[in-house]
Tab-separated table of C-alpha atoms and ligand atoms in Angstrom:
chain	number	residue	atom	x	y	z
A	1	ILE	CA	-31.309	-21.986	7.139
A	2	LYS	CA	-28.872	-24.741	8.131
A	3	THR	CA	-30.104	-26.250	11.400
A	4	ALA	CA	-28.800	-28.583	14.106
A	5	VAL	CA	-31.176	-30.593	16.312
A	6	PHE	CA	-30.016	-31.582	19.795
A	7	ILE	CA	-31.524	-34.752	21.294
A	8	SER	CA	-31.108	-37.133	24.226
A	9	GLY	CA	-33.868	-39.666	23.643
A	10	THR	CA	-36.441	-41.101	21.237
A	11	GLY	CA	-36.196	-38.238	18.791
A	12	SER	CA	-39.865	-38.164	17.754
A	13	ASN	CA	-39.623	-34.386	17.551
A	14	LEU	CA	-36.401	-34.722	15.538
A	15	LYS	CA	-38.085	-37.100	13.099
A	16	ASN	CA	-40.922	-34.659	12.717
A	17	LEU	CA	-38.541	-31.754	12.117
A	18	ILE	CA	-36.713	-33.793	9.455
A	19	LYS	CA	-40.057	-34.375	7.711
A	20	PHE	CA	-40.818	-30.659	7.999
A	21	SER	CA	-37.407	-29.767	6.538
A	22	LYS	CA	-38.226	-31.761	3.419
A	23	ILE	CA	-41.435	-29.924	2.612
A	24	LYS	CA	-41.172	-27.585	-0.385
A	25	ASN	CA	-40.016	-24.090	0.714
A	26	SER	CA	-39.271	-25.305	4.230
A	27	PRO	CA	-37.273	-22.571	6.026
A	28	ILE	CA	-34.890	-25.126	7.556
A	29	SER	CA	-32.585	-27.903	6.423
A	30	ILE	CA	-31.335	-30.276	9.111
A	31	ASP	CA	-27.608	-30.697	8.680
A	32	LEU	CA	-26.492	-31.987	12.051
A	33	ILE	CA	-27.836	-34.088	14.929
A	34	VAL	CA	-26.137	-33.601	18.308
A	35	SER	CA	-26.667	-35.846	21.314
A	36	ASN	CA	-25.181	-36.120	24.797
A	37	THR	CA	-25.532	-39.911	24.702
A	38	SER	CA	-24.875	-42.590	22.086
A	39	LYS	CA	-27.905	-44.380	23.555
A	40	ALA	CA	-30.305	-41.808	22.100
A	41	LYS	CA	-32.647	-43.804	19.834
A	42	GLY	CA	-33.083	-40.662	17.772
A	43	LEU	CA	-29.536	-41.094	16.433
A	44	LYS	CA	-30.897	-43.736	14.053
A	45	PHE	CA	-32.352	-40.887	12.005
A	46	SER	CA	-28.803	-39.786	11.273
A	47	ASN	CA	-28.181	-42.967	9.271
A	48	GLN	CA	-31.748	-43.190	7.963
A	49	PHE	CA	-31.707	-39.667	6.513
A	50	ASN	CA	-27.936	-39.415	5.980
A	51	ILE	CA	-27.534	-36.491	8.419
A	52	LYS	CA	-24.190	-35.892	10.149
A	53	LYS	CA	-24.244	-36.658	13.879
A	54	TYR	CA	-22.033	-35.728	16.806
A	55	VAL	CA	-22.172	-37.361	20.257
A	56	SER	CA	-20.511	-35.931	23.349
A	57	SER	CA	-21.021	-37.152	26.899
A	58	PHE	CA	-20.734	-33.603	28.263
A	59	LYS	CA	-18.587	-35.092	31.047
A	60	ASN	CA	-16.455	-32.042	30.532
A	61	TYR	CA	-18.949	-29.312	29.648
A	62	LYS	CA	-16.375	-26.817	28.442
A	63	ILE	CA	-14.719	-29.239	26.045
A	64	ALA	CA	-18.066	-30.554	24.787
A	65	GLU	CA	-19.455	-27.099	24.101
A	66	THR	CA	-16.247	-25.891	22.461
A	67	LYS	CA	-16.157	-28.898	20.138
A	68	ILE	CA	-19.817	-28.470	19.268
A	69	LEU	CA	-19.388	-24.755	18.589
A	70	ASN	CA	-16.444	-25.504	16.290
A	71	LEU	CA	-18.482	-28.109	14.451
A	72	LEU	CA	-21.489	-25.792	14.129
A	73	LYS	CA	-19.181	-23.159	12.668
A	74	LYS	CA	-17.543	-25.608	10.280
A	75	GLU	CA	-20.949	-26.816	9.094
A	76	ASN	CA	-22.177	-23.225	8.830
A	77	ILE	CA	-25.155	-24.005	11.104
A	78	LYS	CA	-27.171	-20.884	11.941
A	79	PHE	CA	-30.080	-22.301	13.989
A	80	ILE	CA	-30.406	-24.849	16.796
A	81	CYS	CA	-33.548	-26.756	17.818
A	82	LEU	CA	-33.438	-28.557	21.159
A	83	ALA	CA	-35.791	-31.548	21.170
A	84	GLY	CA	-35.750	-33.547	24.359
A	85	PHE	CA	-32.178	-32.472	24.984
A	86	MET	CA	-31.415	-33.152	28.635
A	87	LYS	CA	-28.348	-30.985	29.163
A	88	ILE	CA	-28.490	-27.333	30.153
A	89	LEU	CA	-26.312	-25.301	27.774
A	90	SER	CA	-24.019	-22.730	29.364
A	91	LYS	CA	-24.604	-19.013	29.255
A	92	SER	CA	-21.558	-18.516	27.014
A	93	PHE	CA	-22.697	-21.157	24.523
A	94	ILE	CA	-26.135	-19.549	24.332
A	95	LYS	CA	-24.601	-16.095	23.963
A	96	LYS	CA	-22.542	-17.254	20.978
A	97	PHE	CA	-25.789	-18.393	19.415
A	98	SER	CA	-27.802	-15.474	20.806
A	99	GLY	CA	-31.457	-15.758	19.935
A	100	LYS	CA	-31.020	-18.628	17.523
A	101	ILE	CA	-31.644	-21.552	19.845
A	102	VAL	CA	-35.210	-22.722	20.422
A	103	ASN	CA	-36.629	-25.495	22.576
A	104	ILE	CA	-39.872	-27.402	22.895
A	105	HIS	CA	-41.149	-27.878	26.416
A	106	PRO	CA	-44.094	-30.118	27.362
A	107	SER	CA	-46.085	-27.588	29.411
A	108	LEU	CA	-47.853	-24.265	28.995
A	109	LEU	CA	-44.931	-22.110	30.153
A	110	PRO	CA	-44.417	-20.249	32.382
A	111	LYS	CA	-46.200	-23.038	34.266
A	112	TYR	CA	-44.166	-26.156	35.151
A	113	LYS	CA	-40.632	-25.333	34.091
A	114	GLY	CA	-38.244	-28.288	34.340
A	115	LEU	CA	-39.230	-31.936	34.533
A	116	ASP	CA	-42.334	-34.022	35.358
A	117	THR	CA	-44.663	-31.474	33.803
A	118	HIS	CA	-47.549	-33.888	33.138
A	119	PHE	CA	-47.414	-35.391	36.619
A	120	LYS	CA	-47.575	-31.884	38.145
A	121	ALA	CA	-50.506	-30.834	35.943
A	122	ILE	CA	-52.508	-33.897	36.945
A	123	GLN	CA	-51.529	-33.639	40.592
A	124	ASN	CA	-52.752	-30.036	40.588
A	125	LYS	CA	-55.997	-31.130	38.914
A	126	ASP	CA	-55.366	-28.728	36.026
A	127	LYS	CA	-57.999	-28.736	33.288
A	128	VAL	CA	-55.523	-27.838	30.550
A	129	ALA	CA	-51.943	-28.851	29.720
A	130	GLY	CA	-49.932	-28.264	26.573
A	131	CYS	CA	-46.564	-27.527	25.007
A	132	THR	CA	-44.466	-24.481	24.271
A	133	VAL	CA	-41.756	-23.543	21.776
A	134	HIS	CA	-39.571	-20.812	23.211
A	135	PHE	CA	-36.181	-19.151	22.756
A	136	VAL	CA	-33.420	-20.644	24.892
A	137	THR	CA	-31.788	-18.282	27.387
A	138	ALA	CA	-29.477	-18.926	30.324
A	139	LYS	CA	-32.475	-19.298	32.632
A	140	LEU	CA	-34.124	-22.737	32.201
A	141	ASP	CA	-37.399	-22.743	30.221
A	142	SER	CA	-37.723	-18.969	30.598
A	143	GLY	CA	-37.018	-17.532	27.159
A	144	LYS	CA	-39.509	-15.582	25.023
A	145	ILE	CA	-42.438	-17.790	23.990
A	146	ILE	CA	-42.876	-18.258	20.236
A	147	LEU	CA	-45.975	-20.466	20.133
A	148	GLN	CA	-48.029	-22.703	22.445
A	149	LYS	CA	-50.679	-25.379	22.022
A	150	LYS	CA	-53.259	-26.326	24.656
A	151	VAL	CA	-54.340	-29.905	25.428
A	152	LYS	CA	-57.468	-30.680	27.500
A	153	ILE	CA	-56.863	-32.969	30.483
A	154	SER	CA	-59.627	-35.513	30.935
A	155	LYS	CA	-60.541	-37.021	34.318
A	156	LYS	CA	-59.170	-40.426	33.380
A	157	ASP	CA	-55.849	-39.056	32.104
A	158	THR	CA	-52.646	-40.307	33.715
A	159	SER	CA	-49.269	-38.647	33.226
A	160	ILE	CA	-48.565	-41.309	30.583
A	161	SER	CA	-51.746	-40.734	28.608
A	162	LEU	CA	-51.321	-36.994	28.922
A	163	ALA	CA	-47.688	-37.179	27.777
A	164	LYS	CA	-48.852	-39.039	24.654
A	165	LYS	CA	-51.514	-36.426	23.910
A	166	VAL	CA	-49.077	-33.555	24.417
A	167	LEU	CA	-46.321	-35.193	22.338
A	168	LYS	CA	-48.739	-35.474	19.423
A	169	GLN	CA	-49.380	-31.738	19.672
A	170	GLU	CA	-45.644	-31.055	19.940
A	171	HIS	CA	-45.175	-32.598	16.515
A	172	LYS	CA	-47.607	-30.021	15.127
A	173	LEU	CA	-46.351	-27.132	17.230
A	174	TYR	CA	-42.637	-27.246	16.429
A	175	PRO	CA	-43.017	-26.786	12.646
A	176	ALA	CA	-45.709	-24.143	13.179
A	177	ALA	CA	-43.436	-22.229	15.558
A	178	ILE	CA	-40.495	-22.367	13.111
A	179	LYS	CA	-42.739	-21.192	10.270
A	180	LYS	CA	-43.851	-18.284	12.440
A	181	LEU	CA	-40.228	-17.457	13.202
A	182	PHE	CA	-38.991	-17.454	9.612
A	183	ASN	CA	-41.972	-16.246	7.620
B	201	GRF	C1	-40.804	-34.364	24.600
B	201	GRF	O1	-41.820	-34.588	25.528
B	201	GRF	C2	-40.371	-32.942	24.695
B	201	GRF	O2	-41.405	-32.061	25.052
B	201	GRF	C3	-39.392	-32.979	25.808
B	201	GRF	O3	-38.742	-34.222	25.740
B	201	GRF	C4	-39.527	-35.098	24.964
B	201	GRF	C5	-38.729	-35.414	23.742
B	201	GRF	O4	-39.299	-36.432	23.081
B	201	GRF	N1	-38.476	-31.900	25.646
B	201	GRF	P1	-38.625	-36.915	21.713
B	201	GRF	O5	-37.208	-37.357	22.060
B	201	GRF	O6	-38.643	-35.743	20.775
B	201	GRF	O7	-39.503	-38.037	21.265
């Protein structure tokens, strides 16, 4: 299924999804990279892997979303993976792609929706953290959960060390969640 990945930053999840798309019988091909900033380091993977990219500042949300929807249609994209994408898509955009947008979030949802998930987990002296792949709905980080992975928090963990541990698990979780979705 032709897939677009939306990013705002490093793109380590994007890179991992590109690798996953190249495995024999992978359910996805990545045909478009979308970002809300030209500063996203992950855009380098567009050149590296010869994948079309589209950058929009989202200054004007309506125009940005309309252009992206037109491009998705033109490229016949049927599935969207958000990976560190820092803009909240509108209800109408999500509706047009009903049920075919997924996101990876660095916490065990429904705990810690939004930002600073690792800091909150440590502050609350949680024993376990993790990451979640879920469907995107109009309500932030609240869509149906597809798959989760737990990560033990050790006493000496900081939010930085925990973020590294969770990110490693994210790279395993995203492909596993997509496999579960399509197989
Ligand atoms: C990851 O921690 C992901 O959980 C969150 O944003 C970060 C993206 O990292 N959504 P990267 O850009 O994929 O490296």
